[in-house]
Tab-separated table of C-alpha atoms and ligand atoms in Angstrom:
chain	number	residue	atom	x	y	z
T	1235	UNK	CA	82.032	46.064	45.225
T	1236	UNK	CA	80.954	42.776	44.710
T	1237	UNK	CA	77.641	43.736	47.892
T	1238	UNK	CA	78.195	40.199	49.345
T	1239	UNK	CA	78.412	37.994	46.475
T	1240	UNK	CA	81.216	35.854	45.389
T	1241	UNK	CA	81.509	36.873	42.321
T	1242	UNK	CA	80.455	40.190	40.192
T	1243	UNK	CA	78.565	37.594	37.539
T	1244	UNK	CA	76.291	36.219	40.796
T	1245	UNK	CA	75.997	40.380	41.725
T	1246	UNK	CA	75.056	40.619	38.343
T	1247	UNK	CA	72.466	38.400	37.478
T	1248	UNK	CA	70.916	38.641	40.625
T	1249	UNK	CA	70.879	42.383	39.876
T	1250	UNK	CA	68.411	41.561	36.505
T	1251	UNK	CA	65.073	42.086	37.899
T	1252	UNK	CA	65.981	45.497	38.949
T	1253	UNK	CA	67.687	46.496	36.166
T	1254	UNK	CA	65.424	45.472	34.136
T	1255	UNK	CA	62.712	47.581	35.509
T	1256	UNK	CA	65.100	50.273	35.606
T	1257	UNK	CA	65.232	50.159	31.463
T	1258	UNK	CA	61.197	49.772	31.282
T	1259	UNK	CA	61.048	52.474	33.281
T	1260	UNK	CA	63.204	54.825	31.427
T	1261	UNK	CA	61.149	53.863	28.248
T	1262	UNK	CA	57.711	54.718	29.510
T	1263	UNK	CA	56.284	57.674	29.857
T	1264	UNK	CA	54.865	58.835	33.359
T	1265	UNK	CA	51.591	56.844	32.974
T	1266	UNK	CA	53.244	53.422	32.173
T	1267	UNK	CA	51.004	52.684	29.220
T	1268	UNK	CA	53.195	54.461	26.290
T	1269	UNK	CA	56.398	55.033	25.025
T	1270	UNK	CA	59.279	57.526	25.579
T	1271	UNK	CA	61.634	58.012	22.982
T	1272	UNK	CA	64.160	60.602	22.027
T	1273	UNK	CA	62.730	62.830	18.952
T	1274	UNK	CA	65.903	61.881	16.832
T	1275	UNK	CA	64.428	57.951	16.283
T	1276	UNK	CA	63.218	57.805	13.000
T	1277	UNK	CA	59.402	57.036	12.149
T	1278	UNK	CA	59.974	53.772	11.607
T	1279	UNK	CA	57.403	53.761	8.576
T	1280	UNK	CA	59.892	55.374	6.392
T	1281	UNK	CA	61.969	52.924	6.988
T	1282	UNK	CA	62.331	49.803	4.799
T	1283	UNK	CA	64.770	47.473	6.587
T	1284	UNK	CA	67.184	47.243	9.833
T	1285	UNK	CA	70.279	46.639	9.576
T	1286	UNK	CA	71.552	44.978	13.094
T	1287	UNK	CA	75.668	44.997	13.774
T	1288	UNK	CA	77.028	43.515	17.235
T	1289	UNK	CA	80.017	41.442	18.389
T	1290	UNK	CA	79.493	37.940	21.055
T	1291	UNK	CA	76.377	38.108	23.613
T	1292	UNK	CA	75.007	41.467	21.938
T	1293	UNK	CA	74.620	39.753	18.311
T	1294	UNK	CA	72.627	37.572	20.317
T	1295	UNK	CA	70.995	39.842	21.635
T	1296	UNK	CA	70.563	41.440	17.733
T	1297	UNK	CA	69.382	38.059	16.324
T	1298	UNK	CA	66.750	37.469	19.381
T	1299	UNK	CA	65.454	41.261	18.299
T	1300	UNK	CA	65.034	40.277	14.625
T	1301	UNK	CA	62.677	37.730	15.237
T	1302	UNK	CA	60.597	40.427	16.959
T	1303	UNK	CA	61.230	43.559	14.407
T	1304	UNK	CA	60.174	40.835	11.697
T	1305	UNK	CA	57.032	39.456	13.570
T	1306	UNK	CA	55.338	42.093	15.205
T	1307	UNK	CA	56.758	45.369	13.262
T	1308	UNK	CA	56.957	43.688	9.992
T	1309	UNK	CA	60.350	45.374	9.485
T	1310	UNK	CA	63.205	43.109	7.088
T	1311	UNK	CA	65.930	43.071	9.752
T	1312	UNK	CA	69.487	41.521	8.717
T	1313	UNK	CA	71.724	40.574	11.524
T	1314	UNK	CA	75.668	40.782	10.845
T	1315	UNK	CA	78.892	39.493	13.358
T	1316	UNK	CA	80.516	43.167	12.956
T	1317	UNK	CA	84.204	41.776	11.604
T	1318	UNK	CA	82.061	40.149	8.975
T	1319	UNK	CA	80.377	42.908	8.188
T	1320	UNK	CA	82.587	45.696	7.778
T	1321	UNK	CA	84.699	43.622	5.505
T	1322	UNK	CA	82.361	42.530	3.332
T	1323	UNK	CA	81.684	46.706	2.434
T	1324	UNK	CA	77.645	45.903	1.860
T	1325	UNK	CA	75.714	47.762	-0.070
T	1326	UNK	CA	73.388	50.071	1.788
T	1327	UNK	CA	69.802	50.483	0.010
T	1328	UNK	CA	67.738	53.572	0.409
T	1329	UNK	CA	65.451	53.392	3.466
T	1330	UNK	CA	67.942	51.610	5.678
T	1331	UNK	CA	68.410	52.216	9.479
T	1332	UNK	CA	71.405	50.683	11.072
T	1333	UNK	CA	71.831	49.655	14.587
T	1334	UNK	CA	74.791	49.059	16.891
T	1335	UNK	CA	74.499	47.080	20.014
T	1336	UNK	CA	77.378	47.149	22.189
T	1337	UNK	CA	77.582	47.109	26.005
T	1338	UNK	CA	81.227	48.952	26.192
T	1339	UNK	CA	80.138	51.078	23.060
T	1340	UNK	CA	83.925	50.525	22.580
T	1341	UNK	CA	84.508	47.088	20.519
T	1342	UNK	CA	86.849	48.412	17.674
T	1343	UNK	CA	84.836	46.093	14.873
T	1344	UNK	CA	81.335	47.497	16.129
T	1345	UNK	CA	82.706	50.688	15.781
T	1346	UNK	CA	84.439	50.521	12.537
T	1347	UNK	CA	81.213	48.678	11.058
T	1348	UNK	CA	79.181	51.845	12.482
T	1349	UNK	CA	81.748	54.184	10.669
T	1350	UNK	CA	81.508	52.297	7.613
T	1351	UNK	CA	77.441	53.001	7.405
T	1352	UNK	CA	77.381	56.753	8.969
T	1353	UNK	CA	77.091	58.313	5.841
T	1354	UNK	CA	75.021	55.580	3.364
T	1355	UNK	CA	72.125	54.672	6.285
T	1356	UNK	CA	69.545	57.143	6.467
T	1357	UNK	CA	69.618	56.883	10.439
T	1358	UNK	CA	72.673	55.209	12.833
T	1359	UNK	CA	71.150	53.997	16.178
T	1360	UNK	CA	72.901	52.901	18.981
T	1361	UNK	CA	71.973	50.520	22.248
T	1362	UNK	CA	74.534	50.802	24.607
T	1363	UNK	CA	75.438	50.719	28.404
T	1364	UNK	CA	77.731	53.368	28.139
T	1365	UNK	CA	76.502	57.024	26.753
T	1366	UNK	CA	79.870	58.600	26.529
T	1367	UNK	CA	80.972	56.001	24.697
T	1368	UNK	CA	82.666	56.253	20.985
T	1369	UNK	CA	79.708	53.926	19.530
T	1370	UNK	CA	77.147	56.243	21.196
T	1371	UNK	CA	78.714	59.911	20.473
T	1372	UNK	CA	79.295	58.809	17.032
T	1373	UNK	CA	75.040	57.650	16.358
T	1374	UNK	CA	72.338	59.664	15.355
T	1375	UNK	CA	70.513	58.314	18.480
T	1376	UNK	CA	71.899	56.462	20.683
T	1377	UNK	CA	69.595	54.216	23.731
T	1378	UNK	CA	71.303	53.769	27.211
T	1379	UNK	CA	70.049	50.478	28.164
T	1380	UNK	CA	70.693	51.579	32.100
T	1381	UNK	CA	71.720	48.091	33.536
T	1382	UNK	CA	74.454	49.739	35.502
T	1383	UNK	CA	78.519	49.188	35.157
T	1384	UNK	CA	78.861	45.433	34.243
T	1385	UNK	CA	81.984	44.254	35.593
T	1386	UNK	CA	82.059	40.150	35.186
T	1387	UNK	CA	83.967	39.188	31.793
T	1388	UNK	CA	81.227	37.334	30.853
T	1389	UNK	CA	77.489	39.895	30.247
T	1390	UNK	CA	74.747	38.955	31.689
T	1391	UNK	CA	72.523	41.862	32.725
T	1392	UNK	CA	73.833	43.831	29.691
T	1393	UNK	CA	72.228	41.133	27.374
T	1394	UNK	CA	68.927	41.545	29.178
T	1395	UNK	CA	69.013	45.407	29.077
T	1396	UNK	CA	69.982	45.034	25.808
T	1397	UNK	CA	66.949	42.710	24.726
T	1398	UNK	CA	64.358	44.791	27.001
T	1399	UNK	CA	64.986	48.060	24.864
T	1400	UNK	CA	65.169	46.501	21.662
T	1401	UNK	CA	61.398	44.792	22.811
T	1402	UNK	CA	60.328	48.352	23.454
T	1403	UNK	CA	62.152	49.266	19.967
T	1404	UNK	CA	60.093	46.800	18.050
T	1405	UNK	CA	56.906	47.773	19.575
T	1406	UNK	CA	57.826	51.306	18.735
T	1407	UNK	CA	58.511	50.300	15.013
T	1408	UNK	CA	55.383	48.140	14.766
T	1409	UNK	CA	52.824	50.920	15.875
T	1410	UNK	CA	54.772	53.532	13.752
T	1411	UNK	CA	53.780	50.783	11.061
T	1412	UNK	CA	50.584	50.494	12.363
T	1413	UNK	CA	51.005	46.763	12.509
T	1414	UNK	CA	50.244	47.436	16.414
T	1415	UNK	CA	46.864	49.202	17.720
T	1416	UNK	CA	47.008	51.659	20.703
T	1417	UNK	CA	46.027	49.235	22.845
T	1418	UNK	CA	47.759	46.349	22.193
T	1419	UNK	CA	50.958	48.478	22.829
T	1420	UNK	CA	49.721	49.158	25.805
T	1421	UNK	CA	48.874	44.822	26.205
T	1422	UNK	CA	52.931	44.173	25.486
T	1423	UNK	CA	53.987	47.583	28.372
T	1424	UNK	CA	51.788	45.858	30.720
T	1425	UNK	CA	52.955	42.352	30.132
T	1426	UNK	CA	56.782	43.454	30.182
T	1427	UNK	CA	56.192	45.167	33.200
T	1428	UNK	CA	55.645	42.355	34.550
T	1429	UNK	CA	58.436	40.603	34.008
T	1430	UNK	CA	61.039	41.864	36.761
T	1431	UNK	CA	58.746	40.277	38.771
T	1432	UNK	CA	58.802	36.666	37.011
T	1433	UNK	CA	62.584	36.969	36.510
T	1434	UNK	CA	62.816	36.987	40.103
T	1435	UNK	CA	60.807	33.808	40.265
T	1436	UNK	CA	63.432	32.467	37.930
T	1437	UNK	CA	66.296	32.876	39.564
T	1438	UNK	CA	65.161	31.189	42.843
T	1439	UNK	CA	65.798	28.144	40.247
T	1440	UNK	CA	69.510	29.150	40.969
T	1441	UNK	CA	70.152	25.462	43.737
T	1442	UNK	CA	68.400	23.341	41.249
T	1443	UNK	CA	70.394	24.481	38.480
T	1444	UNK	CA	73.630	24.177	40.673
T	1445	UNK	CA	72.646	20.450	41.038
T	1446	UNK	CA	72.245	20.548	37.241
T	1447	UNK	CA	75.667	21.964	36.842
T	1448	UNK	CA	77.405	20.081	39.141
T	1449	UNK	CA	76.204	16.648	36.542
T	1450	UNK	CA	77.036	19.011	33.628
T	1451	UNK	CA	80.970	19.538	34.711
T	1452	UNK	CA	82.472	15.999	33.856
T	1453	UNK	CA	81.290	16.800	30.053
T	1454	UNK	CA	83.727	17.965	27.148
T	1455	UNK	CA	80.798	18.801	25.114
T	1456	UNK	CA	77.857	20.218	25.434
T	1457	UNK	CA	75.189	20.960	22.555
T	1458	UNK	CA	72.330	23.477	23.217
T	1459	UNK	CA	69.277	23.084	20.711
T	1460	UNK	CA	66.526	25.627	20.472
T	1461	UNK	CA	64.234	26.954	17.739
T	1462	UNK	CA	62.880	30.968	17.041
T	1463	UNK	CA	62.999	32.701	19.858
T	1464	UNK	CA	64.874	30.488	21.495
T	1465	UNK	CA	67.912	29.515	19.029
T	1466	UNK	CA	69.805	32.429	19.940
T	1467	UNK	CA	69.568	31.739	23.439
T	1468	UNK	CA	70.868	28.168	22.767
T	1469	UNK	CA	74.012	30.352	20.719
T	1470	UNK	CA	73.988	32.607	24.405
T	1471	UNK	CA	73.808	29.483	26.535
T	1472	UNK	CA	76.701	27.869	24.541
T	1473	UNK	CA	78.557	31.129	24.831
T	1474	UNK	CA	78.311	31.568	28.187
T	1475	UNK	CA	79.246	28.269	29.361
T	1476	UNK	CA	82.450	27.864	26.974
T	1477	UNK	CA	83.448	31.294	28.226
T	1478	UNK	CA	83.683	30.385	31.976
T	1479	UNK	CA	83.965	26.891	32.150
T	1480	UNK	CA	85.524	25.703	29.176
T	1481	UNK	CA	83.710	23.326	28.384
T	1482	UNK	CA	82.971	22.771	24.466
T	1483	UNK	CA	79.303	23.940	23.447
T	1484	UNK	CA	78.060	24.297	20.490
T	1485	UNK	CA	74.282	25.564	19.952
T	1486	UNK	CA	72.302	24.824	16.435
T	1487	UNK	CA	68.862	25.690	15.504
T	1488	UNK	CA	66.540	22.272	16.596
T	1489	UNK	CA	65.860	22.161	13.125
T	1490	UNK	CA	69.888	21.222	12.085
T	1491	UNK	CA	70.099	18.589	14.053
T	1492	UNK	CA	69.551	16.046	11.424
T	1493	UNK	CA	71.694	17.854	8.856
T	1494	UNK	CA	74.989	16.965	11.025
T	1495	UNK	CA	74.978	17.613	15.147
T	1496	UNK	CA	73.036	14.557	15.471
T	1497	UNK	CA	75.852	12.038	15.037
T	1498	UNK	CA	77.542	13.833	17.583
T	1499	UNK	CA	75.033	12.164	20.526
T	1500	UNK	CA	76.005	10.320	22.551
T	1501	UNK	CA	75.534	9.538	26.362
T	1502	UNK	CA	78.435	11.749	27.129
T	1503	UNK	CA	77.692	14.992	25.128
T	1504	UNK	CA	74.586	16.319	26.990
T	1505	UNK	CA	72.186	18.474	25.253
T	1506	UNK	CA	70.486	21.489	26.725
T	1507	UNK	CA	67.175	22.166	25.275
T	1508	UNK	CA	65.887	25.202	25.663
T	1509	UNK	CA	61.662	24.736	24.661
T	1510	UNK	CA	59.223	26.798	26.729
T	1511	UNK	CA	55.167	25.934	25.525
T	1512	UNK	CA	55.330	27.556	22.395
T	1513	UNK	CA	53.893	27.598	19.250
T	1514	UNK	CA	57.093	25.862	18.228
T	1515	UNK	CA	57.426	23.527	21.291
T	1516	UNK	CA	56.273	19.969	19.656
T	1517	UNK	CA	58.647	20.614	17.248
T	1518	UNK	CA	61.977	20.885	19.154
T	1519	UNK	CA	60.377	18.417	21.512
T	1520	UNK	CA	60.384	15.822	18.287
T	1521	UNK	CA	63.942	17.003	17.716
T	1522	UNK	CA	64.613	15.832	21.568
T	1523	UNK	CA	63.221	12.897	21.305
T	1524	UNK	CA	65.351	12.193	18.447
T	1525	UNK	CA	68.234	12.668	20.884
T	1526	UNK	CA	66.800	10.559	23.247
T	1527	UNK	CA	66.369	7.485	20.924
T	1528	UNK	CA	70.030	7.838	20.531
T	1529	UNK	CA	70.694	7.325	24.200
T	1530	UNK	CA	71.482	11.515	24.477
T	1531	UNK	CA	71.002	12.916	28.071
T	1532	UNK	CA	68.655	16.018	27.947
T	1533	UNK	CA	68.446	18.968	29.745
T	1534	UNK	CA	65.071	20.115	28.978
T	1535	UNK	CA	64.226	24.129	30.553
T	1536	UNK	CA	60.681	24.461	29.749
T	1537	UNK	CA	57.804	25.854	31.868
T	1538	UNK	CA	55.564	23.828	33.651
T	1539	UNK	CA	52.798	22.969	31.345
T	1540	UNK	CA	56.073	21.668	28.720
T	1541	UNK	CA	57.639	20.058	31.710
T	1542	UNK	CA	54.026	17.899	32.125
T	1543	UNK	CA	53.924	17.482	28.497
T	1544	UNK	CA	57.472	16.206	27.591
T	1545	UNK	CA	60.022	15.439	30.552
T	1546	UNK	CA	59.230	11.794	30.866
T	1547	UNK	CA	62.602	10.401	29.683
T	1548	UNK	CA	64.947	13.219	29.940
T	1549	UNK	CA	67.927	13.658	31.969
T	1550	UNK	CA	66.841	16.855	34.200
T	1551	UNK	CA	64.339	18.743	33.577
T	1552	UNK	CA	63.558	22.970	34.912
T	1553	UNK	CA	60.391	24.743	34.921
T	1554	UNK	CA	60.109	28.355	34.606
T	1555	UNK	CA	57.571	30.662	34.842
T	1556	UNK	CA	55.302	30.866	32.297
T	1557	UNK	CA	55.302	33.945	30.605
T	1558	UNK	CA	53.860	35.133	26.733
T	1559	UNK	CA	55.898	34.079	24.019
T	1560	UNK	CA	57.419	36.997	22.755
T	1561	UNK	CA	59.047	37.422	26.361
T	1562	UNK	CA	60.387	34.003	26.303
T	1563	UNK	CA	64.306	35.133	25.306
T	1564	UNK	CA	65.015	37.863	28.132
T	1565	UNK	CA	63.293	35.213	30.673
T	1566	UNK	CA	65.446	32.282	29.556
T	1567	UNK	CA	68.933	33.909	29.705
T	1568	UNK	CA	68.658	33.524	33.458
T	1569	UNK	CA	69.256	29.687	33.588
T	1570	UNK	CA	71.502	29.765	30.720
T	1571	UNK	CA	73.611	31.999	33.092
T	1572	UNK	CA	72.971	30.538	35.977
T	1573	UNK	CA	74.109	27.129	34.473
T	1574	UNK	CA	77.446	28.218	33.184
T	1575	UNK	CA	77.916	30.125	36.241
T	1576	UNK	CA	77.353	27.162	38.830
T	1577	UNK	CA	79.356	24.941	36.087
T	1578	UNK	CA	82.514	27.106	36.306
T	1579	UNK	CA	81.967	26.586	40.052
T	1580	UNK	CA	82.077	23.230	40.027
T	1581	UNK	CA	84.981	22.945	37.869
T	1582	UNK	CA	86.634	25.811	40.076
T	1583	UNK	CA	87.621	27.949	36.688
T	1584	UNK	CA	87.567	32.140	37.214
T	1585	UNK	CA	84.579	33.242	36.605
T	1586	UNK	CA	85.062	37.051	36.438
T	1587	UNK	CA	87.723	37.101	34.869
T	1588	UNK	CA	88.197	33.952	32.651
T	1589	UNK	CA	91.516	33.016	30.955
T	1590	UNK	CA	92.316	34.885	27.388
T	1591	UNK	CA	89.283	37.600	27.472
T	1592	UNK	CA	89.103	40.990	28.045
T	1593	UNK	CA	85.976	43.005	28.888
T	1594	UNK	CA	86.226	45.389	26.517
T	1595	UNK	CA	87.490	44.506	22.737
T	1596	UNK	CA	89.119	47.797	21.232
T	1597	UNK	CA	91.646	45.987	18.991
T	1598	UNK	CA	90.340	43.568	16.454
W	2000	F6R	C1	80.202	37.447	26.145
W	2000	F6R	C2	80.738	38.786	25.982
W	2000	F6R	C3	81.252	39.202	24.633
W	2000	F6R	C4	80.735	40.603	24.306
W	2000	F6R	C5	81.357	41.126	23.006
W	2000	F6R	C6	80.795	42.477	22.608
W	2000	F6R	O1	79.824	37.200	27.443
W	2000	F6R	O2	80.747	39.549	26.901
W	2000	F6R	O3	80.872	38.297	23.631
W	2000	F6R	O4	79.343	40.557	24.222
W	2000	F6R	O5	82.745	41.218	23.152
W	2000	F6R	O6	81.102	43.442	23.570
W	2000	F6R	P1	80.337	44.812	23.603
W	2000	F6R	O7	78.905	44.527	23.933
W	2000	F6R	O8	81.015	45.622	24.671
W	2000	F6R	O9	80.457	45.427	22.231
């Protein structure tokens, strides 16, 4: 039941903010100001690194979550595509916790991957959207991430699910470490409880980004440039948009740019770049500027102090709430769906159910 909307990705991402909550929620315990996990989790001081396996949009989501394991918990996190890694038989070191995200808890390589570490990782931990799925009956632990059957091709409230429990993972792992007082645990819950809130705010963005989109369609190729946080929401973004609209997109780290995408501008290959006022944000803003100087149009989604500070000669620019920088990722996958979505639109492609992909990958 798509409730009124044209399509189950519009149901979908519109659905986010409560969702969202929903997965806080679930997290907290009955105060709001602590967490509320299941007593099979490991103490994450005993553990020496995390091992992160995912297919698509949820190794996205696994990359976005190292940044924050690595920051705030101080925890070594590796990140692995699961064909790669269940090929490549890695060696499992004392110490190690490995964890599966998987919206279908059914993709045949996440699954084989999870079989390959069962018995060498000291704990197997599972996000997923479905608990009676293989991936989840087969972890130690496994962590609904309660966004609700996702039925567009194309995930969208799964990847913020996804990213909202592994936040509340990380600050789970970084007090365990004691890398995190009490109380600023309780700072982050009360922050990311906000959110919902600011997500809404986002996606009332949703006409100018069609007007965005509707400029966007007549590419081939797209390039989406972001750095920390945000370079695997460029990879998302690019994702996203080749899935539904076919259009070529490619996403690179800011930093790359000089070290080959660069002599791919042009003024027909128009370059997303995703730079909210961060600690990071005059750098990708040189990195745009080095576009610009080589006549590249920019799509710039910042916030509005970023927007002030660096959307003089861009192409379109889109300011989003402005919200602390850890939170950054799960508040910029809204316009990167929201501007493949109105894309495929405008180019009239199927945007539930685009051509060669299945929802669920159980062969490899
Ligand atoms: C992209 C997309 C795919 C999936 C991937 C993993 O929009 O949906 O990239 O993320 O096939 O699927 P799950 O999460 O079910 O393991």
């Amino acid at each position: 039941d798509k409730a009124g909307y044209k399509h189950f990705m519009a149901k979908e991402i519109a659905e986010q903010p409560a969702v969202i909550q929903n997965a806080i929620t679930k997290y907290l315990d009955e105060a709001g100001t602590g967490l509320n996990w299941p007593e099979t989790l490991p103490d994450f001081s005993q553990v020496d690194r995390l091992t992160m396996v995912a297919c698509g949009t949820a190794s996205y989501a696994c990359f976005t979550a190292k940044y924050w394991f690595e920051r705030i918990a101080r925890l070594p996190v590796e990140v692995d595509i699961a064909s790669e890694f269940r090929y490549r038989e890695p060696p499992v070191t004392p110490r190690t916790a490995a964890l599966f995200v998987s919206q279908s808890g059914e993709t045949a390589d996440t699954l084989a991957a999870l079989r390959y570490v069962r018995d060498k990782a000291d704990h197997v931990i599972s996000v997923v959207n479905v608990p009676e799925s293989s991936i989840a009956r087969e972890s130690d632990t496994a962590l609904p991430i309660h966004a609700g059957v996702e039925v567009g091709v194309a995930s969208t409230k799964a990847f913020t699910c996804q990213l909202t429990v592994l936040f509340l993972l990380a600050l789970k792992a970084a007090h365990d470490r004691d890398q995190i007082t009490t109380e600023q645990l309780q700072d982050h819950l009360a922050t990311l409880r906000a959110l919902p809130g600011q997500i809404n705010d986002a996606l009332t963005l949703s006409d100018a980004l069609r007007d965005i989109a509707h400029d966007l369609s007549d590419a081939s190729d797209v390039l989406f440039l972001g750095r920390g946080l945000m370079y695997p929401l460029a990879l998302e973004g690019a994702l996203k948009l080749k899935e539904i609209s076919y259009i070529h997109a490619e996403a690179y780290a800011s930093g790359e740019l000089k070290h080959g995408p660069i002599a791919l501008v042009d003024p027909t290959v128009p370059v997303v770049v995703m730079a909210p006022r961060d600690s990071l944000f005059d750098k990708t803003v040189s990195n745009m500027q080095e576009v610009i100087a080589r006549s590249g149009r920019v799509i710039l989604i910042t916030d509005a102090q970023g927007r002030d500070e660096a959307a003089e000669d861009v192409w379109h620019s889109l300011a989003l709430p402005t919200v602390p920088e850890v939170l950054t990722p799960i508040l910029y996958a809204i316009p990167a769906q929201l501007l493949a979505y109105h894309t495929a639109i405008a180019k009239g492609t199927d945007v539930d159910q685009p051509r060669n992909l299945a929802k669920s990958v159980t062969v490899e």
